[in-house]
Amino acid sequence: MSGVLWQMVDHRFTKAHASEYLDGELSPPERERVERHTSVCPKCRALLASLRRMIETLPTLAAQPRPSVEAGVLARLRRDG
Ligand SMILES: [Zn+2]
């Protein structure tokens, strides 16, 4: 396989596993793959940067999976039902 094709495969892999990478859920070889790819791919570097910023600015997101809009809908459903 040519280098360009490998880069496409790594590109897909990196996009698919970006959040796992940031969460430290990837195995060492997988992390290495993501890091090697982001060093040559500005798009994936930007993707990781924006994901990381999102994680940092919304630290309670994981603890509160339900947005307030959805909570309001549920409350209304409960009241009407
Ligand atoms: Zn990429």
XYZ file of C-alpha atoms and ligand atoms in Angstrom:
82
model
C 0.000 0.000 0.000
C 1.317 3.458 -0.805
C 2.018 6.089 1.825
C -0.928 8.187 0.714
C -3.344 5.296 1.218
C -1.926 4.613 4.666
C -2.426 8.236 5.511
C -6.074 7.993 4.487
C -6.530 4.914 6.657
C -4.842 6.635 9.590
C -6.934 9.741 8.950
C -10.115 7.718 9.298
C -8.781 5.912 12.330
C -7.820 9.175 14.022
C -11.198 10.792 13.383
C -13.021 7.694 14.637
C -10.964 7.468 17.833
C -10.213 11.114 18.614
C -12.296 11.255 21.784
C -10.968 7.915 23.019
C -7.462 9.213 22.421
C -8.142 12.297 24.526
C -9.748 10.157 27.232
C -6.650 7.962 27.303
C -8.665 4.911 26.323
C -6.499 3.816 23.415
C -3.786 1.187 23.663
C -0.167 2.416 23.319
C 0.156 1.339 19.649
C -3.139 3.069 18.847
C -2.046 6.252 20.627
C 1.175 6.155 18.667
C -0.785 5.818 15.438
C -2.946 8.847 16.286
C 0.079 10.903 17.311
C 2.020 9.982 14.191
C -0.923 10.910 12.017
C -1.709 14.219 13.720
C 1.927 15.241 13.261
C 1.384 15.167 9.477
C -2.330 16.040 9.251
C -3.427 19.617 10.109
C -7.094 18.617 9.935
C -6.767 15.983 12.621
C -4.588 18.309 14.698
C -7.414 20.884 14.564
C -9.989 18.211 15.349
C -8.086 17.064 18.440
C -7.522 20.653 19.537
C -11.203 21.554 19.335
C -12.262 18.318 21.034
C -9.779 18.947 23.827
C -11.069 22.512 24.224
C -14.630 21.192 24.396
C -13.677 18.671 27.062
C -11.865 21.338 29.081
C -14.658 23.899 28.899
C -17.394 21.374 29.625
C -15.960 19.271 32.441
C -19.383 18.328 33.761
C -20.777 17.179 30.435
C -20.162 13.506 31.184
C -21.802 13.845 34.588
C -24.834 15.538 33.058
C -25.644 13.658 29.851
C -29.122 15.157 29.582
C -29.379 18.696 28.171
C -31.785 21.026 29.917
C -34.117 21.133 26.906
C -34.569 17.405 27.070
C -35.127 17.569 30.825
C -37.881 20.122 30.238
C -39.560 17.873 27.699
C -39.420 14.960 30.118
C -40.897 17.092 32.899
C -43.726 18.146 30.640
C -44.376 14.573 29.543
C -44.509 13.467 33.157
C -46.914 16.275 34.060
C -49.215 15.695 31.070
C -49.159 11.933 31.402
Zn -6.108 13.297 9.453
